[in-house]
PDB file of C-alpha atoms in Angstrom:
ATOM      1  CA  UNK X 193     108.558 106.069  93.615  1.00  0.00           C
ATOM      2  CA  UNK X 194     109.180 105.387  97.359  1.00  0.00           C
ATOM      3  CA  UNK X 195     106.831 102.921  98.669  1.00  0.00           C
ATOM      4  CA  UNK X 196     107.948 103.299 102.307  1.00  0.00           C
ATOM      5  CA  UNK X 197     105.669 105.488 104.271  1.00  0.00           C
ATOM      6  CA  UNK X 198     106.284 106.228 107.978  1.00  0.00           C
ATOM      7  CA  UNK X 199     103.706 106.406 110.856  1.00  0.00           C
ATOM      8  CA  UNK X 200     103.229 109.222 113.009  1.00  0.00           C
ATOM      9  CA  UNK X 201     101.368 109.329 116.161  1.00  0.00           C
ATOM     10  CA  UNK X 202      99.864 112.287 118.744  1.00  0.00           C
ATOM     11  CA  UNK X 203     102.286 112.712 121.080  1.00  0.00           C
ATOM     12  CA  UNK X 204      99.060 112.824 123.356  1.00  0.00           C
ATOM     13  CA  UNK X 205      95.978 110.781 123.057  1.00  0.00           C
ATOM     14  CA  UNK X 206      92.667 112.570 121.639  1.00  0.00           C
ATOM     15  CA  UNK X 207      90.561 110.975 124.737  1.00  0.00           C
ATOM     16  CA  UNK X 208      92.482 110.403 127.751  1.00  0.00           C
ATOM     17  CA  UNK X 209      90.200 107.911 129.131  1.00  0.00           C
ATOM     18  CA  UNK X 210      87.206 106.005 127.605  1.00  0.00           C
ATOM     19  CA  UNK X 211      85.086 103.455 129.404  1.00  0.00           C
ATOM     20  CA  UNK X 212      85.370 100.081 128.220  1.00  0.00           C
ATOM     21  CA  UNK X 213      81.249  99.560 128.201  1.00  0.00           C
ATOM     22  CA  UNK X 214      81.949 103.077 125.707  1.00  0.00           C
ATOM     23  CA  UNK X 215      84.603 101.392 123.624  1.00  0.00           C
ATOM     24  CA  UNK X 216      82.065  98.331 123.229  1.00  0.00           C
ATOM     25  CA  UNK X 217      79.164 101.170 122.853  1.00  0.00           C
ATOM     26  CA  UNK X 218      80.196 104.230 120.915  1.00  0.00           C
ATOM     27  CA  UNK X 219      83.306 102.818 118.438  1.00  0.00           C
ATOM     28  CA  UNK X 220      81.614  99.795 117.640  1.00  0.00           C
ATOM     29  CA  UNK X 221      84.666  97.394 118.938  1.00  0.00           C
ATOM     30  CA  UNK X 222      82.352  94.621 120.511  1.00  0.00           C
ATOM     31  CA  UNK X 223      84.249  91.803 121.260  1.00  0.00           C
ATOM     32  CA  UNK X 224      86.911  94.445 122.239  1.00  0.00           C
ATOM     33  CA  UNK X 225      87.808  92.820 125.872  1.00  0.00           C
ATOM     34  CA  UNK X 226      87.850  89.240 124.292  1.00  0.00           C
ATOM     35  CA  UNK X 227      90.347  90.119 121.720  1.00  0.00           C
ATOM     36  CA  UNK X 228      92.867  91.924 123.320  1.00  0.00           C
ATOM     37  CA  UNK X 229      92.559  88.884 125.916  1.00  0.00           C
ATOM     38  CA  UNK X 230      93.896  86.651 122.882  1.00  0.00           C
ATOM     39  CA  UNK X 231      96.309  89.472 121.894  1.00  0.00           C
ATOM     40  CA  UNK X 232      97.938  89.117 125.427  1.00  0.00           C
ATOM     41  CA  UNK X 233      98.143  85.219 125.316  1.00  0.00           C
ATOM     42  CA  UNK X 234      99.309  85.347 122.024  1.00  0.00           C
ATOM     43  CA  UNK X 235     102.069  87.460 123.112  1.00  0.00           C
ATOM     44  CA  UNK X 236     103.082  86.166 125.683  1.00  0.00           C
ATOM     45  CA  UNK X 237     103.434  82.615 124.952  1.00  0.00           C
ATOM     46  CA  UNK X 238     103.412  82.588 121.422  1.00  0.00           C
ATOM     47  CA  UNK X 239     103.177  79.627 119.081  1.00  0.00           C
ATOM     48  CA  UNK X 240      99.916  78.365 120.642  1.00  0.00           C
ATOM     49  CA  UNK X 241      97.241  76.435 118.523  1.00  0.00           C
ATOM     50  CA  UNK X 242      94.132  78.357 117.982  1.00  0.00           C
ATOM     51  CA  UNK X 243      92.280  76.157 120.408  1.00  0.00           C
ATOM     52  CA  UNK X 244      95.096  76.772 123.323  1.00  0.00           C
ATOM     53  CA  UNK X 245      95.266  80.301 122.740  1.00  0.00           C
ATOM     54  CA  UNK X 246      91.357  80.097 123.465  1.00  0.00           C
ATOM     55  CA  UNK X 247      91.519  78.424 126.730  1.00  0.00           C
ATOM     56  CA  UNK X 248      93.821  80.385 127.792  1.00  0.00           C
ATOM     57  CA  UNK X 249      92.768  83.721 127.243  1.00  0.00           C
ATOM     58  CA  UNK X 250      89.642  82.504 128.949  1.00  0.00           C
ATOM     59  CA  UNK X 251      91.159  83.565 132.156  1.00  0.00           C
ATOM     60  CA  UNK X 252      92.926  86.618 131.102  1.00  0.00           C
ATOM     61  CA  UNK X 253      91.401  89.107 133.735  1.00  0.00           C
ATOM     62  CA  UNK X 254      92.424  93.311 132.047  1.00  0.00           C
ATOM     63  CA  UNK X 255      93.328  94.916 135.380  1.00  0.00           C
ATOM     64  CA  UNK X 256      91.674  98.519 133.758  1.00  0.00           C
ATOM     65  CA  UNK X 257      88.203  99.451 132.934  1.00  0.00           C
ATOM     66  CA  UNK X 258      89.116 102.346 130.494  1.00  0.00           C
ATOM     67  CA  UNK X 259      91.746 103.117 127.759  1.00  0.00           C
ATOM     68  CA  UNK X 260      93.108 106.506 126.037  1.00  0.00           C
ATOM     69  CA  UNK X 261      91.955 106.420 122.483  1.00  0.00           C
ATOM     70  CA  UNK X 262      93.460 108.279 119.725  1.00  0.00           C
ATOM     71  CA  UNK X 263      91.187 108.951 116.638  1.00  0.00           C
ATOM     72  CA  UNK X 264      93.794 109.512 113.467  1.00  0.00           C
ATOM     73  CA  UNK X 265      96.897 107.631 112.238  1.00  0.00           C
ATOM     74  CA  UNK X 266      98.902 109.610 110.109  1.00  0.00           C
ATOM     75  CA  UNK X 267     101.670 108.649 107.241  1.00  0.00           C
ATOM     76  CA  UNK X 268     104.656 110.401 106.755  1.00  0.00           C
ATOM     77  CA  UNK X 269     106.556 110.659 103.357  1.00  0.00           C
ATOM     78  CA  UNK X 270     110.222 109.177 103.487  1.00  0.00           C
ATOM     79  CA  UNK X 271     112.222 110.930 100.948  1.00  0.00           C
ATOM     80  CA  UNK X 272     114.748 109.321  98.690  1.00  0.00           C
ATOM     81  CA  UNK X 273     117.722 109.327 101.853  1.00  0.00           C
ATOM     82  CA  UNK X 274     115.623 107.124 104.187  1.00  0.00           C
ATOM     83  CA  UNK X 275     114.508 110.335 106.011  1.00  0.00           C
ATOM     84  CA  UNK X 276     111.070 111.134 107.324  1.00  0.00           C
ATOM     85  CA  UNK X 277     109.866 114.414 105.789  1.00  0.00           C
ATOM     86  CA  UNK X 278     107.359 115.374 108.459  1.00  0.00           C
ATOM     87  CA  UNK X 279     105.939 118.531 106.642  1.00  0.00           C
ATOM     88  CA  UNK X 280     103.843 116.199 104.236  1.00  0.00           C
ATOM     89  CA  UNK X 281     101.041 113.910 105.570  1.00  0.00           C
ATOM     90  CA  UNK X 282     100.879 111.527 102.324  1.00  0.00           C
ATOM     91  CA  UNK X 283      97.650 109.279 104.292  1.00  0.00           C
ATOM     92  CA  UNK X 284      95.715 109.252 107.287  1.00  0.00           C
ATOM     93  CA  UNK X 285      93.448 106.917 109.042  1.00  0.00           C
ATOM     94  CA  UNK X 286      90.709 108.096 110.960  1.00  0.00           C
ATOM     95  CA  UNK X 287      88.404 105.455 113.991  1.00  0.00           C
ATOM     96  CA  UNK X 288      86.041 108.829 115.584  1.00  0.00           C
ATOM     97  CA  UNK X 289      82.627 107.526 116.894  1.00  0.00           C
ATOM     98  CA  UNK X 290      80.097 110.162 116.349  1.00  0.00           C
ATOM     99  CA  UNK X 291      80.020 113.707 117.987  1.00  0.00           C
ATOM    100  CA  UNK X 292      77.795 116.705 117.951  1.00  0.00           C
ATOM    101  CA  UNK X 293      79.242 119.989 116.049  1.00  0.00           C
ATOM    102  CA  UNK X 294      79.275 123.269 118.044  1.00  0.00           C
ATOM    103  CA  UNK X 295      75.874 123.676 116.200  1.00  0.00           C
ATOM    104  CA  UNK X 296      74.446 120.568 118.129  1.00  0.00           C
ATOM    105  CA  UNK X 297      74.422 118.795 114.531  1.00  0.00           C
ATOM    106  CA  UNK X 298      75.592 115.007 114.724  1.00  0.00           C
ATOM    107  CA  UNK X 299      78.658 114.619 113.042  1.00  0.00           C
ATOM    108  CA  UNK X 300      78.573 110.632 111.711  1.00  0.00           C
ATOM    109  CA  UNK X 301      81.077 108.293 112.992  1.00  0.00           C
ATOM    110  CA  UNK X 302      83.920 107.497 110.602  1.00  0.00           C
ATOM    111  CA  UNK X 303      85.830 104.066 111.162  1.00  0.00           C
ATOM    112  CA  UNK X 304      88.172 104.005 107.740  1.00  0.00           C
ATOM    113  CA  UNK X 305      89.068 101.030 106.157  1.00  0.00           C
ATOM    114  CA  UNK X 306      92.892  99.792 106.270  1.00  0.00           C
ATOM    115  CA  UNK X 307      95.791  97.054 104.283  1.00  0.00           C
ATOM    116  CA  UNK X 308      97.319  95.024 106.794  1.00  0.00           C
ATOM    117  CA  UNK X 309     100.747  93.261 106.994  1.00  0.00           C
ATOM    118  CA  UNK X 310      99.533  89.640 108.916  1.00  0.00           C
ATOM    119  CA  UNK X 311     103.865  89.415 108.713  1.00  0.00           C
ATOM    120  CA  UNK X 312     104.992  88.372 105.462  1.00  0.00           C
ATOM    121  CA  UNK X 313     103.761  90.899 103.447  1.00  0.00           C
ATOM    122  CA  UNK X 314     105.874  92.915 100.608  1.00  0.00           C
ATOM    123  CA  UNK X 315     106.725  95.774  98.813  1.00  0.00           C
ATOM    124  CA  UNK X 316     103.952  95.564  96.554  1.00  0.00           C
ATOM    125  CA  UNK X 317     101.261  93.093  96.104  1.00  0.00           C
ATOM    126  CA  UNK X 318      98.730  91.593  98.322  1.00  0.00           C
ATOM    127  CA  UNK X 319     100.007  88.619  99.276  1.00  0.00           C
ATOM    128  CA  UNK X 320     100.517  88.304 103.519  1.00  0.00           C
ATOM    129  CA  UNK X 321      98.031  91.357 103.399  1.00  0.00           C
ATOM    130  CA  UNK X 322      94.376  91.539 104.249  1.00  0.00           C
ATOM    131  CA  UNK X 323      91.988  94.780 104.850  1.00  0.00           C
ATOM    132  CA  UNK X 324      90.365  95.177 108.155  1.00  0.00           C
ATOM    133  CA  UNK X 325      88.201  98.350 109.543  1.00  0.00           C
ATOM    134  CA  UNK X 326      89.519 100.125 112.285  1.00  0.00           C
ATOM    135  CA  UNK X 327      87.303 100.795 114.925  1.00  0.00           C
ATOM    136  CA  UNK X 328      89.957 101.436 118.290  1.00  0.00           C
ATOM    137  CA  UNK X 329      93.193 102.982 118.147  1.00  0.00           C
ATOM    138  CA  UNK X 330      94.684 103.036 121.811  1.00  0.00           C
ATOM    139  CA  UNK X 331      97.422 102.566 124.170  1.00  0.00           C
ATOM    140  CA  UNK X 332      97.675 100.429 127.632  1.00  0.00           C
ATOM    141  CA  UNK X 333      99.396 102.416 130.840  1.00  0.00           C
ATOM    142  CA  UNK X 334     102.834 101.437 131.901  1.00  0.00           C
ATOM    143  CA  UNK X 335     101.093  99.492 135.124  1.00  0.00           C
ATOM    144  CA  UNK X 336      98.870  97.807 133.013  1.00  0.00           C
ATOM    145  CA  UNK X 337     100.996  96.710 130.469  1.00  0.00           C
ATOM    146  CA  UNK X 338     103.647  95.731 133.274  1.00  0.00           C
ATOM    147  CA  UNK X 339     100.459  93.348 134.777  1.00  0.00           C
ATOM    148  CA  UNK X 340      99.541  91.797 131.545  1.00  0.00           C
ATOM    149  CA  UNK X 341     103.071  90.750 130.210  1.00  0.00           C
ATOM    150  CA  UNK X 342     105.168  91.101 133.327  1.00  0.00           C
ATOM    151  CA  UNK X 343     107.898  88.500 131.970  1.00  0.00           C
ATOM    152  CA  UNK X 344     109.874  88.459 128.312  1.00  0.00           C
ATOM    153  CA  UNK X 345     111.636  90.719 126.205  1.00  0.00           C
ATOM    154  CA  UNK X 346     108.219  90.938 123.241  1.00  0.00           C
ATOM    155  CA  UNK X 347     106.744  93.903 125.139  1.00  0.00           C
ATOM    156  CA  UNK X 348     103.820  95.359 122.909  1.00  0.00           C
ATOM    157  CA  UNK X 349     104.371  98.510 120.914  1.00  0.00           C
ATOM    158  CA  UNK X 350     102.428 101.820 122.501  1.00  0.00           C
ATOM    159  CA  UNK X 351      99.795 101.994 119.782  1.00  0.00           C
ATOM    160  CA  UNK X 352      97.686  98.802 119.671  1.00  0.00           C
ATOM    161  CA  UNK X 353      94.530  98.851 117.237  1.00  0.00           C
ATOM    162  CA  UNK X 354      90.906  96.560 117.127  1.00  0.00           C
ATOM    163  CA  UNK X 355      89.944  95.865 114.163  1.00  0.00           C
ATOM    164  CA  UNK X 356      87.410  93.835 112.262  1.00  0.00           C
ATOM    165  CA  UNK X 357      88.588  91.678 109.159  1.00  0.00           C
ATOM    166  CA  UNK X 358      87.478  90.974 105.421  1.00  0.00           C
ATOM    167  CA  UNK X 359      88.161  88.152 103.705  1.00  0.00           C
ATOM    168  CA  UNK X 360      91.511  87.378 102.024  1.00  0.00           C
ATOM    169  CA  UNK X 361      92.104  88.078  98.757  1.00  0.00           C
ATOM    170  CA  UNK X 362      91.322  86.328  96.092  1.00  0.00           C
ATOM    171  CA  UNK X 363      91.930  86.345  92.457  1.00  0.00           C
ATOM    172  CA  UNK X 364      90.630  89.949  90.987  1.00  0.00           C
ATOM    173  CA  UNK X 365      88.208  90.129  88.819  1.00  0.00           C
ATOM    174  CA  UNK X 366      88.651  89.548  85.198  1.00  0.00           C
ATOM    175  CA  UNK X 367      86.289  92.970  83.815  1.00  0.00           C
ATOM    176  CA  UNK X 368      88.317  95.329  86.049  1.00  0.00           C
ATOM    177  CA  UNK X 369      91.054  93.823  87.967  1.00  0.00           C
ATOM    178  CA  UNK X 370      89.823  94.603  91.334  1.00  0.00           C
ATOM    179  CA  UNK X 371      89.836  92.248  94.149  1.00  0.00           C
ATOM    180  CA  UNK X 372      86.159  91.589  96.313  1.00  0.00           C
ATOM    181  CA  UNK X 373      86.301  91.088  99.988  1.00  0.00           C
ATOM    182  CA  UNK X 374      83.338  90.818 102.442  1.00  0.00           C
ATOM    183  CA  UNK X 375      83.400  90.542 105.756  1.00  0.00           C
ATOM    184  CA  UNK X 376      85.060  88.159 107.744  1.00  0.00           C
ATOM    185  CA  UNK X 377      82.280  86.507 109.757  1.00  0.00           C
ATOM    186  CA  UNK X 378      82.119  83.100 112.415  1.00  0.00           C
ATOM    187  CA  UNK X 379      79.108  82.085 114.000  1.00  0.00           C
ATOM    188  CA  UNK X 380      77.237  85.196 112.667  1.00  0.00           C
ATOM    189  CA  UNK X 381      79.458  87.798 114.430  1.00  0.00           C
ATOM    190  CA  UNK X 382      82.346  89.655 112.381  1.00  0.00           C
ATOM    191  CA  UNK X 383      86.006  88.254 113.289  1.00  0.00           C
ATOM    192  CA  UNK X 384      87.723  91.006 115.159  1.00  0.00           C
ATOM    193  CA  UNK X 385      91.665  91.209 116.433  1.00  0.00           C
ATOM    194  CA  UNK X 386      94.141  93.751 118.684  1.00  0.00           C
ATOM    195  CA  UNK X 387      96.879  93.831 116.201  1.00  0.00           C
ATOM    196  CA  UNK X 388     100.137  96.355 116.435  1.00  0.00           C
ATOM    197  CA  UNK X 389      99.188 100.102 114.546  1.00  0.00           C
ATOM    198  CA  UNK X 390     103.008  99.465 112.819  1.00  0.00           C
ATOM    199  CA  UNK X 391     101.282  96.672 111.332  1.00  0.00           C
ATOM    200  CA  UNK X 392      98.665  98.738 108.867  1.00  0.00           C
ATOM    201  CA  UNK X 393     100.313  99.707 105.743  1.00  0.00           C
ATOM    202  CA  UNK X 394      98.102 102.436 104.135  1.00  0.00           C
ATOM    203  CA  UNK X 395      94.675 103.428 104.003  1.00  0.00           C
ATOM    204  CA  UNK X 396      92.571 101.562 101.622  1.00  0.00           C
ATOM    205  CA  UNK X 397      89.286 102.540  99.903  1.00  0.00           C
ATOM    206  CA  UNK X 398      86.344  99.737  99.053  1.00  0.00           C
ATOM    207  CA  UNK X 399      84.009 100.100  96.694  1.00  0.00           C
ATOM    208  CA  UNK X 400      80.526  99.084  97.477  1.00  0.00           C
ATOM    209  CA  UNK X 401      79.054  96.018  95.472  1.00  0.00           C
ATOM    210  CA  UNK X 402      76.111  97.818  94.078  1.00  0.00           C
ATOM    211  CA  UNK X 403      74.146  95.034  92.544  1.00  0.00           C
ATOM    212  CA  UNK X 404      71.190  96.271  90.049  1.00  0.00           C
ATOM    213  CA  UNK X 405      69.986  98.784  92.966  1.00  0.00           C
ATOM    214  CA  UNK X 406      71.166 101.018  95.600  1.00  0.00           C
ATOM    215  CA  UNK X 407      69.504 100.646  98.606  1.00  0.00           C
ATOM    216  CA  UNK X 408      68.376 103.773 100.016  1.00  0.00           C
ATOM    217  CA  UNK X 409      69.360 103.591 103.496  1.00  0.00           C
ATOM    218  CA  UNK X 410      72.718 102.912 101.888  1.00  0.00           C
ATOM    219  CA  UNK X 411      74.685 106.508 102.665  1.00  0.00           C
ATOM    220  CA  UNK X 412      78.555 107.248 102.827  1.00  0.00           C
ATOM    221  CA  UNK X 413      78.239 106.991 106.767  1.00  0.00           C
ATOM    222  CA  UNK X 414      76.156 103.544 106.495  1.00  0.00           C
ATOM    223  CA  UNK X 415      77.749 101.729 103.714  1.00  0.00           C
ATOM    224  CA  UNK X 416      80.271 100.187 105.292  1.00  0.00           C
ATOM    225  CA  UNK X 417      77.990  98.317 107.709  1.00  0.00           C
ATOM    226  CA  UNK X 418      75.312  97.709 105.175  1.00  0.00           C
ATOM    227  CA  UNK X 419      76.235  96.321 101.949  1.00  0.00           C
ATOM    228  CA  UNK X 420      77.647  92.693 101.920  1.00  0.00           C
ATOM    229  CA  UNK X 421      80.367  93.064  99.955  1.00  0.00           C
ATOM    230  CA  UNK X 422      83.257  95.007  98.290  1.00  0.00           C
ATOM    231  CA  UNK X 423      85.495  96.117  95.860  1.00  0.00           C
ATOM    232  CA  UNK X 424      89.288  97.268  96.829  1.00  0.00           C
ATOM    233  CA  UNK X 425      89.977 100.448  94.756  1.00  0.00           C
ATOM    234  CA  UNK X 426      93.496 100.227  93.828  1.00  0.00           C
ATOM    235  CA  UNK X 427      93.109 103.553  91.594  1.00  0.00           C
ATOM    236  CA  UNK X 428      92.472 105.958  94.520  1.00  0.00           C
ATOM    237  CA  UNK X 429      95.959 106.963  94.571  1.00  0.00           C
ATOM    238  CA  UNK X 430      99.062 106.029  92.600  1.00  0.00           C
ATOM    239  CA  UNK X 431     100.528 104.434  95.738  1.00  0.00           C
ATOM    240  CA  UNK X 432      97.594 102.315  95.900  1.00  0.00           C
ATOM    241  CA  UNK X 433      97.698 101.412  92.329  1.00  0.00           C
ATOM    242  CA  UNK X 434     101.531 100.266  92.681  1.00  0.00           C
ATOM    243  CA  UNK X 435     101.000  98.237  95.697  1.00  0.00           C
ATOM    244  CA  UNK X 436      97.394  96.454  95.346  1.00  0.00           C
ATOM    245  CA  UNK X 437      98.090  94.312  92.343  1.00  0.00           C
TER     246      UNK X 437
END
């Protein structure tokens, strides 16, 4: 089995233009200004100490007030030459705030959970991988991204994504092998990032912690932001089942 899978992007974004207040608002991505403030630091003078990289981005002013959003990532098959078979979508990733149907019915927002590579990850296994949620897929202008890293050859890809972390893995548990997360908080608030969209590896799905009783506000569109913590399901899909172990 091939574990490479290749990402394909819209050629064209799904919204053209969204508000920051609406990114902040309507996907969810609140400290969405403050983190791609560190992403741009971090960039562009990279090997900073956490505290540095803080004081810095402190004065990082984003010469824009909107972004174009895209709302699905998909994966690509690469068949046994190296080639990209494009006629088979294999995953897909979807960050859509919620919408009314032609109906007027409101169609929940779905912000799907993702395995990232933080840069050393492998093959298979979780190690130099952690799951975040996607809540912002998007991509900077050619002006602004000339403004915001005008000097250096590390120019940022087109697709940049915010996203909100879990914890690292751990050891999995011993009755079924699976490995809990939770989120990733710091002085109450959930840790959120800008990192690269060639950085997400595949789609993952979490199981919620039940605990003796489901709460009943707890629904498929409300889970994610309601229950404390998770279980990664590495049996959704053989792919997932050869590469979360």
């Amino acid at each position: 089995m091939d574990y490479r899978r290749a990402i394909k992007m819209t050629k064209h974004p799904t919204v053209r233009r969204v508000p920051l207040d609406h990114i902040v608002q309507d996907y969810g991505a609140t400290f969405f200004t403050a983190a791609l403030a560190r992403y741009v630091v971090g960039r562009n003078q990279p090997g900073l100490s956490a505290a540095q990289l803080e004081r810095e981005a402190a004065h990082i002013i984003l010469p824009f007030d909107a972004v174009a959003t895209f709302h699905r990532i998909k994966f690509h098959a690469i068949d046994a030459h190296g080639f990209q078979d494009s006629s088979v979508t294999v995953d897909s990733v979807h960050s859509q705030p919620s919408r009314k149907d032609k109906r007027g019915h409101t169609i929940p927002a779905r912000f799907d959970t993702v395995l990232v590579n933080e840069g050393d990850g492998g093959i298979t296994g979780v190690n130099g991988y952690r799951v975040a949620q996607v809540r912002v897929v998007f991509t900077l202008t050619s002006q602004a991204t000339n403004l915001l890293f005008p000097a250096g050859p590390l120019k940022p890809p087109a697709h940049l994504a915010y996203v909100e972390w879990f914890t690292p893995f751990q050891q999995p548990e011993s009755h079924h092998g699976l490995y809990k997360i939770c989120r990733l908080m710091r002085h109450g608030e959930r840790l959120a990032s800008i990192i690269d969209v060639s950085d997400i590896r595949r789609s993952v799905h979490l199981f919620p912690n039940f605990g003796a009783v489901v709460p009943r506000e707890w629904t498929s569109s409300t889970v994610l932001e309601l229950c404390p913590s998770f279980f990664v399901n590495s049996f959704s899909d053989r792919h997932a089942y050869l590469t979360i172990v």
